[in-house]
Coordinates of C-alpha atoms and ligand atoms in Angstrom, one line a residue:
M1 CA 195.8 191.5 65.6
S2 CA 196.2 193.2 68.9
L3 CA 198.5 192.1 71.7
K4 CA 197.1 194.8 74.0
G5 CA 197.2 193.7 77.6
K6 CA 200.2 191.4 77.0
T7 CA 203.7 192.1 78.3
A8 CA 206.7 191.0 76.3
I9 CA 210.3 190.6 77.6
I10 CA 212.9 190.6 74.9
T11 CA 216.4 189.8 76.0
G12 CA 219.3 191.6 74.3
S13 CA 217.1 194.2 72.8
N14 CA 219.0 197.4 72.7
S15 CA 220.3 196.6 69.2
G16 CA 219.6 194.5 66.1
I17 CA 217.0 191.8 65.9
G18 CA 215.9 192.2 69.6
L19 CA 215.2 195.9 69.1
G20 CA 213.4 195.2 65.8
V21 CA 211.2 192.5 67.6
A22 CA 210.5 194.9 70.4
W23 CA 209.3 197.6 68.0
E24 CA 207.0 195.1 66.1
L25 CA 205.5 193.7 69.4
A26 CA 204.9 197.3 70.5
R27 CA 203.3 198.2 67.2
A28 CA 201.0 195.2 67.7
G29 CA 200.0 196.6 71.1
A30 CA 202.2 194.7 73.6
D31 CA 203.9 196.4 76.5
V32 CA 207.6 195.7 76.2
V33 CA 210.6 195.2 78.5
L34 CA 213.9 195.9 76.8
N35 CA 217.1 194.4 78.1
S36 CA 220.9 194.3 77.8
F37 CA 223.8 194.2 80.1
T38 CA 224.5 198.0 80.0
D39 CA 222.6 200.7 81.9
R40 CA 223.2 203.8 79.7
E41 CA 220.9 206.8 79.2
E42 CA 220.5 205.7 75.5
D43 CA 219.2 202.2 76.6
H44 CA 216.4 203.8 78.6
A45 CA 215.8 206.3 75.8
L46 CA 215.1 203.5 73.4
A47 CA 212.2 202.3 75.7
A48 CA 211.0 205.9 76.0
R49 CA 210.9 206.3 72.2
I50 CA 209.0 203.0 71.7
A51 CA 206.4 204.2 74.3
D52 CA 206.1 207.6 72.7
E53 CA 205.6 206.4 69.2
T54 CA 203.4 203.4 69.9
G55 CA 201.5 204.3 73.1
V56 CA 202.4 201.1 74.9
Q57 CA 204.3 200.9 78.1
A58 CA 208.0 200.3 77.6
R59 CA 210.8 199.8 80.1
Y60 CA 214.4 199.0 80.0
I61 CA 215.9 196.6 82.6
K62 CA 219.6 195.9 82.9
A63 CA 220.5 192.3 83.3
D64 CA 223.6 190.3 82.2
M65 CA 222.4 187.2 80.3
S66 CA 225.7 185.5 80.9
R67 CA 224.7 185.1 84.5
G68 CA 221.9 182.8 85.5
D69 CA 220.9 184.8 88.6
E70 CA 220.6 188.0 86.5
C71 CA 218.5 186.2 83.9
R72 CA 216.0 185.1 86.6
A73 CA 216.1 188.5 88.2
L74 CA 215.1 190.2 84.9
I75 CA 211.9 188.2 84.9
E76 CA 211.3 188.7 88.6
Q77 CA 211.8 192.5 88.3
A78 CA 209.5 192.7 85.3
G79 CA 206.9 190.9 87.4
V80 CA 204.8 189.9 84.4
C81 CA 205.8 187.9 81.3
D82 CA 203.2 186.8 78.8
I83 CA 205.7 186.8 75.9
L84 CA 209.3 185.8 76.4
V85 CA 211.7 186.4 73.5
N86 CA 215.1 184.9 74.2
N87 CA 217.2 186.8 71.7
A88 CA 220.5 187.9 73.5
G89 CA 223.4 186.4 71.6
I90 CA 227.1 186.9 70.7
Q91 CA 229.4 185.3 68.1
H92 CA 233.0 184.3 67.9
V93 CA 234.6 182.8 64.8
A94 CA 237.7 180.5 65.2
P95 CA 238.8 177.0 64.3
I96 CA 237.8 174.6 67.1
D97 CA 241.4 173.8 68.1
E98 CA 242.1 177.5 68.5
F99 CA 238.7 178.5 70.0
P100 CA 239.3 180.6 73.1
I101 CA 237.8 178.8 76.1
E102 CA 236.4 182.0 77.6
K103 CA 234.6 182.7 74.3
W104 CA 233.2 179.2 74.2
D105 CA 231.9 179.6 77.8
A106 CA 230.4 183.1 77.1
I107 CA 228.6 181.9 73.9
I108 CA 227.1 178.9 75.6
A109 CA 226.1 181.0 78.6
I110 CA 224.5 183.9 76.7
N111 CA 223.2 182.2 73.6
M112 CA 221.8 179.0 75.3
N113 CA 221.9 178.9 79.2
S114 CA 220.1 182.3 79.5
A115 CA 217.1 180.8 77.7
F116 CA 217.0 178.0 80.3
H117 CA 217.0 180.5 83.2
T118 CA 214.5 183.0 81.8
T119 CA 212.1 180.3 80.7
A120 CA 212.3 178.6 84.1
A121 CA 211.5 182.0 85.7
A122 CA 208.8 183.0 83.2
L123 CA 206.7 179.8 82.9
P124 CA 205.1 180.2 86.4
L125 CA 204.0 183.8 85.4
M126 CA 202.6 182.6 82.1
R127 CA 200.7 179.8 84.0
K128 CA 199.3 182.4 86.5
A129 CA 198.2 184.5 83.5
G130 CA 196.7 181.5 81.7
W131 CA 198.5 182.3 78.4
G132 CA 202.1 182.4 77.2
R133 CA 204.5 182.5 74.3
V134 CA 208.1 181.5 74.4
V135 CA 210.0 182.5 71.2
N136 CA 213.6 181.6 71.0
I137 CA 215.7 183.4 68.4
A138 CA 217.9 180.5 67.3
S139 CA 219.5 180.6 63.8
A140 CA 220.0 178.7 60.6
H141 CA 223.0 177.6 62.6
G142 CA 220.5 175.8 64.9
L143 CA 219.7 173.5 62.0
T144 CA 222.9 173.4 60.0
A145 CA 226.6 174.1 60.7
S146 CA 229.4 176.3 59.3
P147 CA 233.1 176.0 59.9
F148 CA 234.7 178.1 62.7
K149 CA 231.4 178.6 64.6
A150 CA 231.6 175.6 67.0
A151 CA 230.3 177.3 70.1
Y152 CA 227.5 179.2 68.2
V153 CA 226.3 176.1 66.3
A154 CA 226.4 174.1 69.5
A155 CA 224.4 176.7 71.5
K156 CA 221.8 177.3 68.7
H157 CA 221.2 173.5 68.2
G158 CA 220.9 173.4 72.0
V159 CA 218.3 176.1 72.0
V160 CA 216.3 174.3 69.3
G161 CA 216.3 171.2 71.4
M162 CA 215.3 173.0 74.5
T163 CA 212.4 174.7 72.6
K164 CA 211.0 171.3 71.8
T165 CA 211.2 170.1 75.4
V166 CA 209.5 173.3 76.7
A167 CA 206.7 172.8 74.1
L168 CA 206.2 169.2 75.3
E169 CA 206.1 170.3 78.9
T170 CA 203.5 173.0 78.2
A171 CA 201.6 171.1 75.4
R172 CA 198.3 170.8 77.5
E173 CA 198.4 174.5 78.4
P174 CA 197.7 177.7 76.5
I175 CA 201.4 178.2 76.2
T176 CA 203.6 177.6 73.1
A177 CA 207.3 177.5 72.6
N178 CA 209.0 177.9 69.2
A179 CA 212.3 178.9 67.7
V180 CA 212.8 181.4 64.9
C181 CA 215.8 180.6 62.8
P182 CA 217.1 183.6 60.9
G183 CA 219.6 183.4 58.1
Y184 CA 221.9 186.4 57.7
V185 CA 220.4 189.7 59.0
L186 CA 222.6 192.8 58.7
T187 CA 222.9 193.8 62.4
P188 CA 225.9 194.8 64.5
L189 CA 226.6 191.1 65.2
V190 CA 227.0 190.4 61.5
E191 CA 228.9 193.6 60.8
A192 CA 231.5 192.5 63.5
Q193 CA 232.2 189.3 61.6
I194 CA 233.0 191.0 58.3
P195 CA 236.6 192.2 59.2
D196 CA 237.7 188.7 60.4
T197 CA 236.1 187.0 57.5
M198 CA 237.8 189.4 55.1
E199 CA 241.1 188.5 56.6
K200 CA 240.4 184.8 56.7
Y201 CA 239.5 184.6 53.0
G202 CA 241.5 187.5 51.7
M203 CA 238.4 189.2 50.4
D204 CA 237.0 192.8 50.4
R205 CA 233.8 193.7 52.2
D206 CA 231.5 193.3 49.2
E207 CA 233.0 189.9 48.4
V208 CA 232.5 188.7 52.0
I209 CA 228.8 189.7 51.9
E210 CA 228.2 188.2 48.4
K211 CA 230.5 185.1 48.4
V212 CA 230.5 184.1 52.1
M213 CA 227.5 185.4 53.9
L214 CA 224.8 185.4 51.2
E215 CA 226.5 182.5 49.4
R216 CA 224.2 180.1 51.4
Q217 CA 221.2 182.4 51.3
P218 CA 219.5 181.6 47.9
S219 CA 217.4 184.8 47.9
K220 CA 220.8 186.8 47.9
E221 CA 219.2 189.2 50.3
F222 CA 219.6 189.8 54.0
A223 CA 216.5 189.2 56.1
T224 CA 215.4 192.3 58.0
V225 CA 214.8 192.9 61.7
E226 CA 211.2 194.0 60.8
Q227 CA 210.6 190.6 59.1
L228 CA 211.9 188.8 62.3
G229 CA 209.6 191.0 64.4
G230 CA 206.7 190.2 62.2
T231 CA 207.4 186.5 62.6
V232 CA 207.4 186.8 66.4
V233 CA 204.1 188.7 66.3
F234 CA 202.6 185.9 64.2
L235 CA 203.8 183.3 66.7
C236 CA 202.0 185.4 69.4
S237 CA 198.7 185.4 67.4
E238 CA 195.7 183.1 67.8
A239 CA 196.5 181.6 64.3
A240 CA 199.7 180.2 65.8
A241 CA 198.1 178.7 68.9
Q242 CA 198.7 175.1 67.7
I243 CA 202.2 175.9 66.4
T244 CA 204.5 174.6 69.2
G245 CA 207.8 172.9 69.5
T246 CA 208.9 173.8 66.0
T247 CA 211.2 176.1 64.1
I248 CA 210.4 178.8 61.6
S249 CA 213.2 179.7 59.2
V250 CA 213.5 183.3 58.0
D251 CA 216.6 182.6 55.9
G252 CA 215.8 183.2 52.2
G253 CA 215.9 179.5 51.5
W254 CA 219.2 178.6 53.2
T255 CA 218.0 175.5 54.9
A256 CA 216.2 174.3 51.7
L257 CA 219.5 173.8 50.0
Ligands
NAD1 P1 223.3 192.3 67.9 O1 224.8 192.3 68.3 O2 222.8 193.5 67.2 O3 222.4 192.1 69.2 C1 222.7 191.3 70.3 C2 222.0 191.8 71.5 O4 222.3 191.0 72.6 C3 222.4 193.2 71.8 O5 221.3 193.9 72.3 C4 223.4 193.0 73.0 O6 223.5 194.1 73.8 C5 222.8 191.8 73.6 N1 223.7 191.1 74.5 C6 224.9 190.6 74.2 N2 225.5 190.1 75.3 C7 224.6 190.2 76.3 C8 224.5 189.9 77.7 N3 225.6 189.3 78.3 N4 223.4 190.2 78.4 C9 222.4 190.8 77.8 N5 222.3 191.1 76.5 C10 223.4 190.9 75.8 O7 223.0 191.0 67.2 P2 221.8 190.4 66.4 O8 222.3 190.0 65.1 O9 220.6 191.3 66.5 O10 221.5 189.0 67.2 C11 220.4 188.8 68.0 C12 220.1 187.3 68.0 O11 219.8 186.9 66.7 C13 221.3 186.5 68.5 O12 220.9 185.5 69.4 C14 221.9 186.0 67.2 O13 222.6 184.8 67.5 C15 220.6 185.8 66.4 N6 220.9 185.6 65.0 C16 221.4 186.7 64.3 C17 221.6 186.6 62.9 C18 222.1 187.7 62.1 O14 222.4 187.4 60.9 N7 222.2 188.9 62.6 C19 221.3 185.4 62.3 C20 220.8 184.3 63.0 C21 220.6 184.5 64.4

């Protein structure tokens, strides 16, 4: 399947799942816009490498997804957006009565509010183009909860709810909106949780991976960024044209438990 002629904007894509999704969309022929809040040489180099290796056009645009105005400016600066992948996200782990207020605010802003702003800015461009795909990278935590992740679980449930509303508002148009719900994927975001979890449970690294992270993932394997990218490419395909307002879990069976 070719996405040649389409342009995809992937928020939070200089690392992890976002970067994996950008690679798979580029391999499928889409031009890609990478994003994060930094503006380093290596950020732009990632886009150059994708362009070199796949032959698509690739750009990197700096925008801070914790700020509504910058979310909207990202879409405006790109000028075209056939595929919007809302992926930027952060995590913080703490009991709710000790949860730092600034972490709560940042998680809600980056993981949920950004998708509101980018979607609002992108839909007019999709309508103009007569085709569009909104893919929100939610989480198994958009469908179930875990202790110590109040802000993340709230934000991801919010994203799943917003996805359904966007799907209903675009149902009569050639635009779909869906959420992908990964289980654990070994990315920098997950790596960063390992030390805290080791301390909280008094475990070593391997025990945290096996007994905490993959405990709820029946496959006992991490999902990969390539698998997430492939799922997004599928949602952009003609076969997925009637799939809208739903979630696709890529979680090794977590939510079947
Ligand atoms: P990651 O830390 O590797 O990537 C997060 C990306 O978001 C990075 O590119 C980072 O630069 C970007 N980002 C963070 N703050 C930003 C900001 N203010 N503005 C713009 N960009 C910002 O993490 P990841 O695991 O690849 O996570 C990507 C998404 O997938 C997140 O929404 C996360 O919640 C979700 N997710 C991850 C897992 C997992 O196991 N890794 C599971 C379920 C869902």
